[in-house]
């Protein structure tokens, strides 16, 4: 759990948007930039037609604007896909400039030839050359600007994904300090011996073995909300055994549908663990509050999962034990759920409060066997 000295509720979703907001907004251009450019130049065609209609009151000839759109898009597609990478990435600037000039010359010749075929008068004059130069300048200028923006967004997306992978590696490192196969098999041996001595003790021991089994599971495997909630329940049962004076109000209410809802492994458990690391969990006058609630909204039909955590803070002199804390959890969830994830944090010298929501929507993906 991370705290600050702010006295007011603060919507920290802005931190998420600094990392993923831009790449979410431009997800389609990142996946298929030529598709995005096609839409932009289609808008250009519509503006060109509207301007012609406003100036002349009618559109006498549809061939010219449509040809300019098609030829222009072919030009910027070649320019974006091959020439700009050749210039910037491969550093073959001279060849890129020569190829660009040849492309423009070829398009000019094709235009003269095509227009004569359809009986359009097109004279190679200064006026024609100036108009074509301005058109090409606008097209290439906009495409160059988009290429630079596209490169920046790709870099931000790659950096964000690398940060997420780094967080996951940190969690994996915490889980794999000792061979999971050895630990779980050893615990099974002890469980078989303990259950003969005391069924109650075996039940309590089962909380630990179940929690360890879940934490050792491969991060590449799908993880679901119900599994994470069960892990939190086991963790809290263990804490009740450890601390007889524990002051805690825990309400974990999730229906069976949570077995099909995704949840990144150990994220909720990390938030709960932070309560015991940073919180005054034995203060009877200020009990810690941990509430998980999964409900279906009547107005939208969406499944919404809400986490509420409130606890008294022990003090700001306690340093986190690892680099994986609340901020890392928020980044992982923002990456997993996108715009469906929101959270607010209130923290001062005495109290920490977290309100976290995940909107799963209506679509439920069935859990694989």
XYZ file of C-alpha atoms in Angstrom:
369
model
C 0.000 0.000 0.000
C 1.304 3.401 -0.923
C 0.297 6.501 0.939
C 0.598 10.229 0.505
C -0.281 13.295 2.536
C -3.240 14.348 0.475
C -6.365 15.072 2.534
C -8.888 14.823 -0.288
C -10.181 12.039 -2.463
C -8.031 11.869 -5.546
C -8.916 10.071 -8.731
C -5.689 8.300 -9.616
C -7.002 7.060 -12.931
C -4.917 9.869 -14.419
C -1.809 7.854 -13.583
C -3.205 5.002 -15.619
C -3.992 7.283 -18.553
C -0.451 8.642 -18.574
C 0.746 5.123 -19.352
C -2.032 3.586 -21.413
C -4.525 6.336 -22.227
C -2.781 7.473 -25.381
C -2.231 3.957 -26.680
C -5.877 3.084 -25.910
C -7.082 6.186 -27.737
C -4.959 5.392 -30.785
C -5.257 1.609 -30.607
C -6.554 1.295 -34.189
C -3.834 3.484 -35.736
C -1.230 1.472 -33.856
C -2.659 -1.802 -35.125
C -3.239 -0.647 -38.706
C -1.933 2.854 -39.465
C -2.811 2.681 -43.168
C -6.438 2.063 -42.243
C -6.377 5.213 -40.140
C -4.725 7.195 -42.933
C -7.355 5.923 -45.364
C -10.102 7.327 -43.132
C -8.275 10.647 -42.856
C -7.947 10.997 -46.628
C -11.530 9.854 -47.104
C -12.492 12.806 -44.907
C -10.275 14.952 -47.124
C -12.256 13.774 -50.168
C -15.542 14.656 -48.486
C -14.241 18.107 -47.552
C -13.024 18.598 -51.132
C -16.459 17.686 -52.516
C -18.259 19.908 -50.009
C -15.965 22.844 -50.813
C -16.552 22.365 -54.543
C -20.308 22.256 -54.029
C -20.307 25.384 -51.853
C -18.220 27.349 -54.359
C -19.961 26.222 -57.549
C -23.377 25.133 -56.329
C -22.925 21.721 -57.945
C -20.352 19.028 -58.679
C -19.919 18.766 -62.427
C -17.150 16.232 -62.461
C -16.687 13.436 -59.927
C -13.659 11.945 -61.647
C -11.089 14.578 -60.626
C -11.613 14.517 -56.816
C -11.949 10.732 -56.750
C -8.781 10.308 -58.797
C -6.906 12.736 -56.535
C -8.076 10.745 -53.509
C -7.049 7.354 -54.921
C -3.717 8.550 -56.317
C -2.998 10.529 -53.167
C -3.656 7.564 -50.907
C -1.468 5.282 -53.045
C 1.297 7.873 -52.816
C 1.126 8.309 -49.036
C 0.793 4.516 -48.518
C 4.067 3.914 -50.350
C 5.608 6.925 -48.610
C 4.518 5.752 -45.141
C 5.125 2.026 -45.563
C 8.489 2.030 -47.356
C 10.087 5.431 -47.895
C 9.843 6.873 -44.384
C 11.198 3.671 -42.735
C 13.956 3.639 -45.343
C 14.813 7.232 -44.448
C 14.549 7.059 -40.630
C 15.065 3.435 -39.636
C 17.471 2.137 -42.247
C 19.314 5.473 -42.565
C 19.390 5.240 -46.388
C 18.310 8.820 -46.828
C 19.730 9.398 -50.295
C 17.969 6.352 -51.710
C 14.721 7.350 -49.993
C 14.820 10.842 -51.531
C 15.572 9.450 -55.008
C 12.747 6.921 -54.757
C 10.365 9.664 -53.578
C 11.208 11.818 -56.591
C 10.739 8.846 -58.904
C 7.389 8.085 -57.251
C 6.182 11.659 -57.718
C 7.368 11.685 -61.341
C 5.604 8.379 -62.014
C 2.372 9.616 -60.449
C 2.577 12.827 -62.511
C 2.981 10.889 -65.733
C 0.175 8.503 -64.815
C -2.104 11.424 -64.061
C -1.397 13.096 -67.405
C -1.973 9.814 -69.218
C -5.183 8.874 -67.352
C -6.737 12.314 -67.727
C -6.157 12.248 -71.472
C -7.752 8.803 -71.674
C -10.964 10.094 -70.118
C -10.860 13.219 -72.317
C -9.912 15.700 -69.608
C -7.790 18.611 -70.733
C -4.687 18.762 -68.595
C -1.903 21.105 -69.598
C 1.542 20.845 -68.065
C 1.815 24.479 -66.963
C 3.087 26.489 -63.999
C -0.420 26.601 -62.532
C -0.756 22.826 -62.795
C 2.682 22.250 -61.270
C 2.009 24.659 -58.372
C -1.321 23.023 -57.597
C 0.219 19.563 -57.695
C 3.148 20.692 -55.553
C 0.811 22.109 -52.892
C -1.326 18.984 -52.945
C 1.700 16.715 -52.599
C 3.187 18.982 -49.922
C 0.013 18.766 -47.828
C -0.301 15.018 -48.292
C 3.313 14.233 -47.482
C 3.480 16.774 -44.664
C 0.480 15.282 -42.892
C 1.747 11.733 -43.455
C 5.179 12.641 -42.072
C 3.587 14.155 -38.959
C 1.453 11.049 -38.497
C 4.530 8.817 -38.924
C 6.334 10.678 -36.140
C 3.273 10.448 -33.871
C 2.889 6.771 -34.766
C 6.523 6.097 -33.819
C 6.118 7.881 -30.485
C 2.941 5.963 -29.663
C 4.562 2.658 -30.591
C 7.493 3.482 -28.335
C 5.166 4.379 -25.447
C 3.184 1.180 -25.967
C 6.348 -0.927 -25.994
C 7.641 0.801 -22.854
C 4.315 0.264 -21.107
C 4.204 -3.417 -22.052
C 7.802 -3.830 -20.883
C 6.872 -2.222 -17.558
C 3.937 -4.625 -17.184
C 6.179 -7.590 -17.968
C 8.695 -6.311 -15.426
C 5.973 -6.167 -12.783
C 4.924 -9.709 -13.642
C 8.528 -10.875 -13.432
C 8.810 -9.312 -9.984
C 5.744 -11.222 -8.842
C 7.064 -14.426 -10.369
C 10.367 -13.873 -8.603
C 8.560 -13.594 -5.285
C 6.689 -16.825 -5.986
C 9.625 -18.873 -7.251
C 12.161 -18.486 -4.472
C 11.893 -22.238 -3.882
C 10.763 -25.024 -6.204
C 6.969 -25.111 -6.091
C 6.993 -28.843 -6.824
C 9.163 -29.543 -3.781
C 7.216 -27.249 -1.443
C 3.748 -28.511 -2.368
C 4.717 -32.170 -2.242
C 6.364 -31.670 1.145
C 3.288 -29.908 2.486
C 1.090 -32.757 1.242
C 3.186 -35.186 3.266
C 2.793 -33.053 6.380
C -0.950 -32.683 5.739
C -1.376 -36.465 5.621
C 0.373 -36.785 8.992
C -1.375 -33.807 10.624
C -4.895 -34.931 9.726
C -4.335 -38.125 11.720
C -3.435 -36.089 14.801
C -5.948 -33.240 14.593
C -8.627 -32.623 11.941
C -9.016 -29.026 13.169
C -5.309 -28.370 12.805
C -5.372 -29.971 9.353
C -8.163 -27.589 8.339
C -6.095 -24.622 9.483
C -3.040 -26.011 7.713
C -5.131 -26.333 4.555
C -5.481 -22.532 4.424
C -1.735 -22.233 3.979
C -1.336 -25.070 1.472
C -4.180 -23.751 -0.697
C -2.710 -20.257 -0.654
C 0.742 -21.521 -1.583
C -0.628 -23.742 -4.329
C -2.364 -20.727 -5.882
C 0.663 -18.447 -5.556
C 2.965 -21.030 -7.169
C 0.732 -21.433 -10.200
C 2.175 -20.384 -13.565
C 1.401 -16.799 -14.505
C 0.738 -17.883 -18.078
C -2.324 -19.828 -16.934
C -5.684 -18.005 -16.900
C -6.593 -16.581 -13.494
C -10.134 -15.814 -12.361
C -11.823 -13.624 -9.780
C -13.200 -16.497 -7.680
C -9.724 -18.000 -7.344
C -8.270 -14.699 -6.212
C -11.076 -14.181 -3.675
C -10.530 -17.696 -2.281
C -6.838 -16.898 -1.926
C -7.718 -13.730 -0.008
C -10.088 -15.706 2.257
C -7.337 -18.218 3.035
C -4.904 -15.401 3.705
C -7.320 -13.735 6.151
C -7.977 -17.026 7.932
C -4.247 -17.396 8.470
C -4.011 -13.853 9.818
C -6.845 -14.588 12.250
C -4.817 -17.535 13.516
C -1.692 -15.408 13.819
C -3.260 -12.447 15.587
C -5.798 -13.165 18.311
C -6.396 -9.416 18.731
C -7.012 -8.803 15.024
C -9.506 -5.987 14.422
C -10.920 -6.607 10.964
C -14.234 -6.374 9.138
C -14.099 -8.528 6.006
C -16.976 -9.006 3.566
C -16.118 -11.013 0.465
C -19.324 -11.424 -1.512
C -18.879 -12.724 -5.049
C -21.378 -15.048 -6.804
C -20.451 -18.116 -8.836
C -20.225 -16.061 -12.041
C -16.860 -14.864 -10.715
C -15.428 -18.245 -11.745
C -15.570 -16.984 -15.353
C -14.340 -13.414 -14.759
C -10.626 -12.756 -15.278
C -8.472 -11.322 -12.503
C -4.679 -10.952 -12.657
C -3.046 -13.263 -10.177
C -2.079 -11.894 -6.731
C -3.357 -8.358 -7.391
C -6.179 -8.386 -4.833
C -4.029 -10.396 -2.447
C -1.301 -7.754 -2.656
C -3.765 -4.985 -1.760
C -4.979 -7.006 1.246
C -1.451 -7.873 2.316
C -0.589 -4.175 2.329
C -3.245 -3.664 5.017
C -1.251 -5.889 7.368
C 2.075 -4.400 6.398
C 1.083 -0.734 6.691
C -2.147 -0.797 8.705
C -2.851 -0.750 12.433
C -4.818 -3.988 12.254
C -5.153 -4.489 16.034
C -6.787 -1.132 16.829
C -10.232 -2.013 18.186
C -11.500 1.548 17.788
C -10.496 1.684 14.123
C -10.961 -1.776 12.600
C -9.624 -2.463 9.145
C -12.336 -2.825 6.503
C -11.975 -5.092 3.463
C -15.017 -5.507 1.215
C -15.312 -7.272 -2.133
C -18.652 -6.985 -3.907
C -19.644 -8.305 -7.332
C -23.103 -7.227 -8.501
C -24.987 -6.890 -11.739
C -26.264 -3.376 -12.356
C -29.967 -3.264 -13.159
C -29.696 -0.250 -15.482
C -26.969 -1.626 -17.756
C -26.823 -5.346 -17.017
C -23.053 -5.047 -16.527
C -21.193 -7.032 -13.902
C -19.290 -4.610 -11.654
C -16.714 -5.662 -9.083
C -16.000 -3.216 -6.241
C -13.157 -3.313 -3.730
C -13.264 -1.144 -0.619
C -10.298 -1.068 1.756
C -10.055 1.280 4.724
C -7.498 1.058 7.501
C -5.668 3.134 10.045
C -2.040 3.722 9.029
C 0.749 2.669 11.386
C 3.085 5.403 10.147
C 5.077 6.629 7.192
C 8.398 5.344 8.501
C 7.698 1.843 7.167
C 9.307 1.076 3.823
C 7.794 -1.357 1.329
C 9.350 -4.805 1.312
C 9.493 -5.030 -2.462
C 8.942 -2.998 -5.592
C 5.558 -4.618 -6.128
C 2.927 -2.534 -4.323
C -0.396 -0.832 -4.879
C 0.871 1.285 -7.773
C 2.050 -1.842 -9.607
C -1.323 -3.500 -9.007
C -3.086 -0.483 -10.505
C -0.828 -0.578 -13.572
C -1.452 -4.292 -14.118
C -5.217 -3.849 -13.771
C -5.227 -0.818 -16.068
C -3.407 -2.908 -18.651
C -5.813 -5.832 -18.182
C -9.163 -3.987 -18.043
C -8.484 -0.677 -19.837
C -11.309 1.846 -19.545
C -13.301 -0.592 -17.396
C -10.924 -0.031 -14.484
C -11.105 2.935 -12.093
C -9.866 3.630 -8.605
C -9.679 6.385 -6.010
C -7.297 6.708 -3.111
C -7.484 8.859 -0.022
C -4.472 8.881 2.248
C -3.218 11.045 5.080
C -1.113 10.565 8.214
C -3.775 8.451 9.927
C -6.013 6.731 7.366
C -5.750 4.983 4.019
C -8.853 4.395 1.875
C -9.141 2.667 -1.474
C -12.186 2.381 -3.716
C -11.566 0.231 -6.797
C -14.037 -0.742 -9.508
C -13.858 -3.084 -12.480
C -16.666 -3.107 -15.037
C -16.697 -6.537 -16.644
C -19.573 -5.670 -18.960
C -22.123 -8.208 -20.149
C -19.855 -10.615 -22.049
C -18.642 -13.499 -19.921
C -15.907 -15.748 -21.269
C -16.370 -19.286 -20.121
C -13.591 -20.677 -18.063
C -11.495 -23.232 -19.974
C -11.429 -26.780 -18.641
